[in-house]
Structures are given as structure tokens and as C-alpha cells.
XYZ file of C-alpha atoms in Angstrom:
477
model
C -48.314 -36.671 25.193
C -45.352 -38.051 23.281
C -41.777 -36.817 23.454
C -40.656 -35.896 19.946
C -37.154 -34.934 18.825
C -36.760 -33.077 15.540
C -33.372 -33.060 13.844
C -32.768 -29.787 12.019
C -34.707 -26.511 11.854
C -35.524 -26.245 8.150
C -38.956 -25.103 6.954
C -40.325 -28.659 6.677
C -39.018 -29.614 10.108
C -40.484 -26.492 11.728
C -43.810 -27.032 9.955
C -43.976 -30.541 11.421
C -42.888 -29.312 14.869
C -45.617 -26.652 15.056
C -48.340 -29.101 14.020
C -47.139 -31.753 16.475
C -46.994 -29.258 19.329
C -50.584 -28.167 18.654
C -51.576 -31.832 18.839
C -50.315 -31.881 22.424
C -46.855 -33.387 22.011
C -43.648 -32.147 23.649
C -41.361 -31.171 20.763
C -37.683 -30.252 20.866
C -35.713 -29.249 17.788
C -31.956 -29.862 17.692
C -30.178 -27.785 15.063
C -26.472 -28.224 14.390
C -26.104 -24.606 13.245
C -26.772 -21.336 14.976
C -30.032 -20.442 13.246
C -33.207 -21.855 11.744
C -34.474 -21.995 8.158
C -32.213 -24.597 6.536
C -31.488 -23.372 3.016
C -33.781 -20.349 3.526
C -31.129 -17.865 4.572
C -30.258 -14.214 4.256
C -26.964 -12.490 3.549
C -26.667 -8.965 4.952
C -23.977 -6.337 4.539
C -23.859 -2.529 4.625
C -27.635 -2.252 4.895
C -28.280 -4.579 1.916
C -30.178 -7.838 2.328
C -30.421 -10.846 -0.003
C -32.281 -14.158 0.048
C -29.672 -16.827 -0.629
C -32.227 -19.615 -1.040
C -35.591 -19.378 -2.803
C -36.672 -15.829 -3.593
C -40.345 -16.359 -4.448
C -43.225 -18.375 -3.032
C -45.547 -20.663 -4.972
C -48.651 -22.384 -3.605
C -48.973 -20.097 -0.549
C -52.058 -22.100 0.424
C -49.674 -24.627 2.024
C -48.506 -22.044 4.574
C -51.969 -20.565 4.954
C -53.079 -24.018 6.077
C -50.126 -24.293 8.478
C -50.990 -21.008 10.176
C -54.726 -21.774 10.316
C -54.051 -25.160 11.906
C -51.514 -23.892 14.473
C -52.889 -20.604 15.806
C -55.180 -17.605 15.553
C -52.988 -15.388 13.377
C -53.245 -16.128 9.653
C -50.323 -16.208 7.254
C -51.240 -12.720 6.037
C -51.294 -11.519 9.660
C -47.730 -12.791 10.009
C -46.079 -11.759 6.718
C -46.838 -9.439 3.831
C -47.734 -11.290 0.615
C -47.839 -9.677 -2.822
C -48.545 -11.261 -6.186
C -45.668 -10.641 -8.599
C -46.940 -9.181 -11.853
C -45.628 -9.753 -14.397
C -44.659 -13.120 -12.981
C -41.500 -13.074 -15.064
C -39.780 -11.362 -17.949
C -37.869 -13.641 -20.298
C -34.886 -12.491 -22.335
C -34.001 -15.063 -24.994
C -30.640 -15.666 -26.635
C -31.624 -13.684 -29.741
C -32.624 -10.669 -27.644
C -36.390 -11.239 -27.848
C -38.239 -10.281 -24.665
C -41.617 -11.307 -23.324
C -43.416 -10.503 -20.070
C -45.634 -13.303 -18.754
C -48.532 -12.280 -16.503
C -49.238 -13.835 -13.132
C -51.712 -16.738 -13.209
C -53.385 -15.836 -16.504
C -53.379 -18.463 -19.217
C -55.104 -16.188 -21.715
C -52.655 -13.401 -20.945
C -49.706 -15.755 -21.360
C -50.969 -17.006 -24.719
C -51.452 -13.441 -25.954
C -48.025 -12.337 -24.715
C -46.261 -15.248 -26.423
C -48.108 -14.647 -29.697
C -47.167 -10.965 -29.624
C -43.500 -11.570 -28.843
C -42.749 -14.848 -30.620
C -45.212 -14.826 -33.499
C -48.722 -16.100 -34.150
C -49.202 -19.709 -33.053
C -46.547 -19.682 -30.316
C -49.118 -18.966 -27.631
C -51.451 -21.681 -28.905
C -48.657 -24.275 -28.847
C -47.778 -23.290 -25.273
C -51.453 -23.359 -24.273
C -51.923 -26.839 -25.742
C -48.856 -27.986 -23.856
C -50.324 -26.657 -20.580
C -53.515 -28.629 -21.214
C -51.481 -31.836 -21.333
C -49.437 -30.703 -18.335
C -52.692 -30.293 -16.423
C -53.558 -33.922 -17.156
C -50.255 -34.988 -15.601
C -50.947 -32.689 -12.635
C -54.430 -34.112 -12.082
C -53.137 -37.696 -12.266
C -50.370 -37.169 -9.733
C -51.423 -34.324 -7.416
C -52.920 -36.470 -4.646
C -50.302 -39.244 -4.478
C -47.365 -36.879 -4.991
C -48.399 -33.962 -2.799
C -51.211 -34.789 -0.409
C -50.884 -38.452 0.553
C -48.143 -40.451 2.265
C -45.936 -42.349 -0.146
C -47.119 -45.928 -0.397
C -44.871 -48.972 -0.166
C -45.642 -49.772 -3.805
C -44.471 -46.785 -5.847
C -44.668 -48.589 -9.199
C -47.760 -46.620 -10.358
C -45.764 -43.392 -9.985
C -42.845 -44.859 -11.919
C -44.960 -44.742 -15.087
C -45.005 -41.540 -17.107
C -48.283 -39.626 -16.517
C -47.696 -36.981 -19.178
C -50.073 -37.680 -22.124
C -47.559 -36.912 -24.848
C -48.461 -37.377 -28.465
C -46.858 -40.184 -30.435
C -45.652 -39.344 -33.907
C -45.265 -42.197 -36.349
C -45.213 -45.930 -35.863
C -41.483 -46.065 -35.239
C -41.308 -43.115 -32.845
C -40.946 -43.729 -29.160
C -43.424 -42.124 -26.763
C -42.294 -38.959 -25.024
C -40.604 -39.810 -21.736
C -38.205 -36.877 -21.253
C -38.928 -33.194 -20.842
C -36.487 -32.366 -23.645
C -38.606 -34.523 -25.960
C -41.708 -32.581 -24.961
C -40.052 -29.352 -26.057
C -38.661 -30.692 -29.311
C -41.844 -32.476 -30.449
C -44.585 -30.220 -29.154
C -43.302 -26.663 -28.802
C -41.317 -26.616 -32.050
C -39.268 -23.493 -31.640
C -36.035 -22.630 -29.812
C -37.558 -19.887 -27.672
C -40.513 -21.917 -26.414
C -38.135 -24.804 -25.766
C -35.889 -22.437 -23.803
C -38.913 -21.252 -21.827
C -39.801 -24.815 -20.848
C -36.188 -25.657 -20.062
C -35.897 -22.633 -17.754
C -38.684 -23.919 -15.521
C -36.913 -27.259 -15.169
C -33.543 -25.669 -14.381
C -35.153 -23.368 -11.803
C -36.252 -26.436 -9.822
C -32.895 -28.177 -10.180
C -33.682 -30.502 -13.094
C -31.760 -30.958 -16.324
C -34.352 -31.114 -19.150
C -32.263 -33.750 -20.909
C -32.728 -36.193 -18.028
C -35.912 -34.982 -16.290
C -39.074 -36.980 -16.998
C -41.827 -35.490 -19.138
C -43.883 -35.152 -15.953
C -41.702 -32.135 -15.087
C -44.227 -30.323 -17.299
C -46.245 -29.881 -14.092
C -43.707 -27.267 -12.912
C -44.633 -24.492 -15.376
C -48.280 -25.544 -15.084
C -48.143 -25.075 -11.311
C -46.557 -21.630 -11.495
C -48.698 -20.316 -14.317
C -51.924 -21.633 -12.771
C -51.531 -20.839 -9.079
C -49.331 -17.781 -9.309
C -46.104 -16.354 -7.945
C -45.867 -14.436 -4.668
C -43.309 -12.291 -2.886
C -42.939 -12.185 0.893
C -42.225 -8.674 2.195
C -38.733 -8.612 3.624
C -37.778 -11.633 1.527
C -38.422 -15.341 1.967
C -36.343 -15.296 5.135
C -39.291 -13.404 6.664
C -41.410 -16.527 6.083
C -38.869 -18.616 8.006
C -38.975 -16.005 10.785
C -42.774 -16.257 10.944
C -42.780 -20.079 11.078
C -40.117 -19.984 13.804
C -42.203 -17.529 15.848
C -45.251 -19.759 15.401
C -43.259 -22.720 16.752
C -42.210 -20.695 19.806
C -45.815 -19.707 20.460
C -46.732 -23.387 20.398
C -43.944 -24.002 22.954
C -41.626 -25.869 20.628
C -38.154 -25.823 22.189
C -35.115 -25.090 20.011
C -31.547 -26.071 20.862
C -29.027 -24.527 18.465
C -25.383 -25.517 17.907
C -26.456 -29.025 18.882
C -25.389 -31.670 16.371
C -27.186 -35.002 16.395
C -24.662 -37.774 15.765
C -26.887 -40.836 15.982
C -30.492 -41.937 16.072
C -30.767 -44.379 18.940
C -32.657 -47.661 18.593
C -34.379 -49.778 21.239
C -36.517 -52.841 20.690
C -36.442 -52.322 16.943
C -37.606 -48.683 16.851
C -36.232 -45.157 17.230
C -35.829 -44.289 20.892
C -33.962 -40.978 20.920
C -30.782 -39.318 19.696
C -27.162 -38.946 20.680
C -25.592 -35.493 20.601
C -22.062 -34.383 19.837
C -20.262 -34.220 23.136
C -21.777 -37.394 24.526
C -25.276 -36.495 25.693
C -28.386 -38.482 24.768
C -32.065 -37.549 24.580
C -34.885 -40.061 24.844
C -37.873 -39.760 22.508
C -40.993 -41.629 21.482
C -40.588 -40.411 17.883
C -37.696 -38.858 15.954
C -38.300 -36.571 12.975
C -35.211 -36.069 10.799
C -35.157 -32.881 8.739
C -31.541 -33.226 7.627
C -30.797 -34.375 4.044
C -31.511 -38.100 3.965
C -28.270 -38.988 2.108
C -26.286 -37.063 4.746
C -27.961 -39.018 7.533
C -26.611 -42.237 6.045
C -23.295 -40.745 4.943
C -22.590 -39.508 8.475
C -23.924 -42.706 10.100
C -26.611 -40.782 11.993
C -28.952 -43.547 10.852
C -27.685 -47.126 10.860
C -25.440 -47.676 7.858
C -26.909 -51.140 7.330
C -30.215 -49.489 6.361
C -28.837 -47.475 3.459
C -30.212 -49.903 0.880
C -33.730 -49.716 2.310
C -34.610 -46.172 1.258
C -35.377 -45.073 -2.324
C -32.475 -43.871 -4.432
C -33.321 -40.192 -4.576
C -32.392 -38.607 -7.911
C -31.491 -34.952 -7.364
C -30.044 -34.713 -10.886
C -26.615 -33.705 -9.572
C -27.402 -29.996 -9.553
C -26.705 -27.217 -7.081
C -27.469 -23.533 -6.616
C -25.219 -20.602 -7.485
C -26.172 -17.237 -6.015
C -24.588 -13.843 -6.637
C -25.637 -10.925 -4.419
C -25.173 -7.508 -6.049
C -25.153 -4.234 -4.106
C -25.922 -1.411 -6.522
C -25.826 2.365 -6.227
C -28.761 4.197 -7.743
C -32.488 3.600 -7.501
C -34.397 0.874 -9.306
C -35.595 2.357 -12.597
C -39.244 2.849 -13.477
C -40.658 -0.153 -15.313
C -38.272 -2.649 -13.742
C -39.765 -6.086 -13.112
C -39.288 -8.285 -10.077
C -38.030 -11.401 -11.884
C -36.185 -11.625 -15.190
C -34.985 -14.929 -16.634
C -32.042 -14.403 -18.980
C -31.774 -17.543 -21.070
C -28.492 -19.308 -21.707
C -26.103 -18.446 -24.502
C -22.598 -19.720 -25.183
C -20.582 -19.308 -22.009
C -23.496 -17.933 -19.986
C -25.895 -20.002 -17.880
C -29.629 -19.387 -17.642
C -29.759 -16.767 -14.897
C -32.704 -15.574 -12.836
C -32.434 -11.923 -11.830
C -34.502 -10.923 -8.785
C -35.042 -7.208 -8.170
C -37.530 -6.876 -5.294
C -38.696 -3.296 -4.748
C -38.413 -3.772 -1.003
C -37.125 -1.049 1.368
C -36.226 -3.748 3.905
C -33.472 -5.039 1.604
C -31.621 -1.805 0.799
C -29.977 0.907 2.912
C -32.064 3.682 1.335
C -33.960 4.594 -1.825
C -30.725 5.523 -3.557
C -29.537 1.913 -3.686
C -30.802 -1.463 -4.882
C -30.177 -5.084 -3.909
C -30.235 -7.598 -6.767
C -29.944 -11.364 -6.438
C -28.810 -13.628 -9.280
C -29.538 -17.351 -9.168
C -28.579 -20.200 -11.467
C -28.702 -23.970 -11.356
C -25.381 -25.651 -12.060
C -24.465 -29.253 -12.787
C -22.042 -30.251 -10.058
C -20.080 -32.662 -12.231
C -17.555 -31.965 -13.644
C -16.130 -29.334 -11.305
C -16.442 -25.665 -12.205
C -14.426 -22.505 -11.776
C -16.947 -20.755 -9.525
C -15.498 -17.286 -10.130
C -15.808 -17.760 -13.888
C -19.326 -19.133 -13.542
C -20.363 -16.168 -11.402
C -18.899 -13.761 -13.940
C -21.061 -15.368 -16.612
C -24.115 -14.801 -14.415
C -23.269 -11.123 -13.938
C -22.768 -10.717 -17.687
C -26.181 -12.306 -18.277
C -27.757 -9.963 -15.726
C -26.647 -6.934 -17.742
C -29.549 -7.761 -20.067
C -31.949 -7.203 -17.174
C -30.353 -4.380 -15.159
C -29.439 -1.200 -17.078
C -25.952 0.091 -16.280
C -25.255 -2.801 -13.936
C -21.448 -2.658 -14.114
C -21.306 1.089 -13.511
C -23.692 0.804 -10.544
C -21.979 -2.150 -8.858
C -20.581 -1.424 -5.394
C -19.688 -4.993 -4.453
C -20.794 -8.572 -4.944
C -20.964 -11.707 -2.820
C -20.784 -15.144 -4.466
C -22.306 -18.193 -2.847
C -21.605 -21.626 -4.312
C -22.814 -25.198 -3.726
C -19.942 -25.473 -1.239
C -21.801 -22.979 0.949
C -24.986 -25.046 0.591
C -23.046 -28.134 1.685
C -21.648 -26.345 4.731
C -25.024 -24.993 5.821
C -27.344 -27.901 5.038
C -25.171 -31.015 4.781
C -25.676 -31.512 1.022
C -24.325 -29.579 -1.956
C -27.291 -30.537 -4.120
C -30.633 -28.779 -3.959
C -33.427 -31.366 -4.283
C -36.326 -30.707 -6.601
C -39.987 -31.633 -6.146
C -41.033 -35.257 -6.482
C -41.856 -36.199 -10.072
C -43.666 -39.187 -11.474
C -42.235 -41.080 -14.436
C -38.548 -41.707 -14.915
C -39.011 -45.274 -13.612
C -39.362 -43.860 -10.124
C -35.890 -42.292 -10.039
C -37.314 -38.866 -9.156
C -39.221 -39.974 -6.070
C -37.673 -38.942 -2.735
C -37.472 -41.043 0.400
C -40.797 -41.869 2.044
C -41.696 -39.951 5.208
C -41.806 -43.232 7.116
C -38.245 -44.489 7.383
C -37.275 -48.175 7.452
C -36.865 -47.796 11.222
C -40.219 -47.566 13.064
C -40.536 -44.337 15.000
C -38.168 -42.426 12.690
C -39.638 -40.080 10.080
C -38.061 -38.056 7.285
C -39.233 -34.497 6.629
C -38.137 -31.680 4.325
C -36.845 -31.391 0.787
C -35.036 -34.726 0.684
C -38.171 -36.647 1.601
C -41.674 -36.952 0.171
C -42.931 -34.816 -1.580
C -39.528 -33.315 -2.394
C -37.814 -29.944 -2.514
C -39.180 -26.422 -2.678
C -40.868 -24.158 -0.127
C -44.394 -25.420 -0.704
C -43.311 -29.046 -0.821
C -41.402 -28.648 2.458
C -44.576 -27.377 4.093
C -46.524 -30.332 2.687
C -43.879 -32.682 4.038
C -44.343 -31.253 7.519
C -48.104 -31.777 7.301
C -47.674 -35.384 6.163
C -45.229 -36.294 8.923
C -47.414 -34.713 11.588
C -50.402 -36.638 10.233
C -48.527 -39.927 10.300
C -47.490 -39.428 13.924
C -50.806 -38.071 15.219
C -53.181 -40.353 13.298
C -50.926 -43.346 12.710
C -52.089 -45.978 10.243
C -55.448 -44.208 9.880
C -53.836 -41.205 8.194
C -54.763 -41.041 4.532
C -53.403 -37.646 3.609
C -53.863 -33.913 3.940
C -57.297 -32.462 3.507
């Protein structure tokens, strides 16, 4: 039985902790804040509740596997899961609207043809075929296997884009995919919205980001009853059942080394804890920035490209019931002065004081540079949301704005990392789970396979596999 210290109590860190505890190890989690969940948080006031991190779950099979492998109760025994249908309503800049069904390619093609004109659905369908090729080429190495020392194969673009003309360059950016293959401002906006939702700017993201809409439209979109915070609650309870120990308000200030490997951690206030392995769930750049990991090693880990984007969230408390025909998720596409805004309206009694009120969450991805006037940016989001919520201004009781500064305070990084992507010369690959220091492992959104709820769960599985099976570990099965 090994002694294992986990730094941070995010979803990836807790997923690793539960798996390691089941394998017979003694696991203690040290969290600098007063709660668990990392970026998966909830804001509550006056009987209203809001997810301030992700609001929907994709690839729930990742958490089904976690619960199967760590106890008797399944994921569905622990949380309520509902498929969101339609998966999303899109409101384009010209006022056109389209509802896209959940996990139905034929339904999506038909909906796009009906709303955007004959041929639009076929172009989107053909694009998804090519996106599937990129998915199939990268799924195992990007999601299910440990990152290898030689990442050069993943630096090459896997998206099989068409070449047009002898003098045209091959498609290497997502923006080029939209311009060359979708051929229409609304389909381009649809593709762009998927990239922005995961924290990527289409103008700089590799063409392989096409796997993001493919993933959602193939495997579906799910809502967790009580909000995504309820998933964090369930994972935390599973850790406690597996006798994982949590120590909150305990900041780790240094990873200790002995004989060339990680040997424990130092805590704020002067205490130390010995360990056979250390699993770091904090943002990898913050670990180096704050000298938690030896500063001399900063050049040994991959330069993670988070695209310089953060999350803006506006929580709206509304009087009046949710109208008939309202959809769970509406994406209001950008216009001059208004960012692309996702409007989440869960019909969930747990998130409102009574049936005469409604909680609505607005989310947008923002480039962090140059600096923004956050109040002005939030106002643009609320204006965009008026296209999705009838009578929003008249119904508004109060609002709460959360900026990337809040993300920085709670997680240690203002940026929100996206999933690992192939292409882009390897710039969109996160740090490997094995750190340059033997015995120290990276887990969570800033490490392989990148950000997002499902990817955090995969990261936990990979780290647990590396520790339990060692060099024999070849990936999740």
C-alpha cells in the first residue's frame, strides 16, 4: 500500500483519488480552498442556484466507468441524468433560428436544410464525415492512452481537409474549414460556436477542433439533475466511501524531492507530508509560477496552448415561470458588440425558489488580451440573451457576474483549458500525466487529455493506471 498525496480536489483529481483508493492505496487530498470541485462550482442566493462552471455533460460513459470501477452504486444510482433534446437552439445574427436534435445526424441535416436552405444540411453532414476521420485517427492517443514521449505524430493535422487548386494551402485551421467547406455565414457561425464553447478561437485553433461538434452531435448532451455541481458532490461522496481523506484550507507550497523523485509535499504554515507518489491537480502553469514544482524544470514540460481565453458567467434570477416551449440551451451567435452567448435554462426545481421563478445562466468565452470592461461585456451577454428569454429585462430580479478573475482566485489560473487537440504543430497538447520528476503526476484539465468534464475524468483514469500498473499500463480499456 503506497502513500499518495493529491494536490487539489478538482474532478480529475478526485477521479484519480477514488481509483487509487480502490486499488488499496492510502490517499489524502490537500485542497487550498474550502470545498471540492475545482471549477465545477455553484452560486446560490435567495433560493436560486447556478452552475458557474460547465452546465452540461458530454461523454457520460467516462463517469459511468468511474462509478463501476469504484463501487456498487452506478452513476445513475448517484445522480439523475437526462438527455437534453433539442441539444441546442441556435439564433444567428440575421435572426434565423434552428433547433438541433440530440445525437441524430439525420435529424440535424433535416433541421439545417429546413432552416438554412436546401444543401446546408448536406454540407454539414459531409463535414461531420471528415470530422469523424479525425476523431478515429486521434481518439486512442488523445483520450485513452498515456501521452508518449514522442508527440510528433500528434503534431500533424489529422483532419482530411480537401485541397482546392494547385496553389492553395491545405486546411490547417478551423476557420479555413468553415470558409472552404461550409460556405455560408450561418454554418460557419455554427462551427465557430463549438470552438468558442471549448475555449478555442477558430482563427487559431487547428482544423482538428472539428472533433468537438462531432463528439457532441454523435454521443449526445446530458443534464445532471441539480446541476453539474451534483456530479462533483457524487464523486466526492464516492471518494469518502473509498476512505479517501480530504484536508481543506490546506495549501501545498512545494513538492518535496528525495533521491531524484517526489517524496511528499510541504504545506503553508511549515508542515510536511511524506508520500510515495504525488498527484498534482492544480493548473500546471500555476505549479511552476508559484514554485510548487522546481522552477528549474519549467522548460521540461510541453508549452500548453490554452488560446488565452477565459469564461464569463452571468447568473440571472428571474420572476415568472419558464414559458412552454422553452429549450434548455440556446446559443445566440455574435453580432457587433455582442459576444456569442450560451443561455442555459434548466427546468430544474432544485435551482429555483419555487415554480414562479426561473434561474438562467449565461456563459461566454472571452479573449483575455487585451483587457476588457467586464461590466460592459456582461451587459452585451444579457442583451444577447433577450433573443432567447422572452421579457428578460422585465423579469430580472438581480444578476451576479463572474469573470476570469474569479476563475483565477478559485483555481489558480484565469484561463479555462480546452481538450487536447492534434495538429497545430503540437501547440494544443497539454502536459503529460507523467511529470519530469519521477513520482509526480499531473491530473485534470491542464494535463493530458485536456480540459472539460469528460476529459478530466479520463485524466484521473490515466494517472491511476500509471501509478497502479506502472510501465505496463497501455491505456484505458
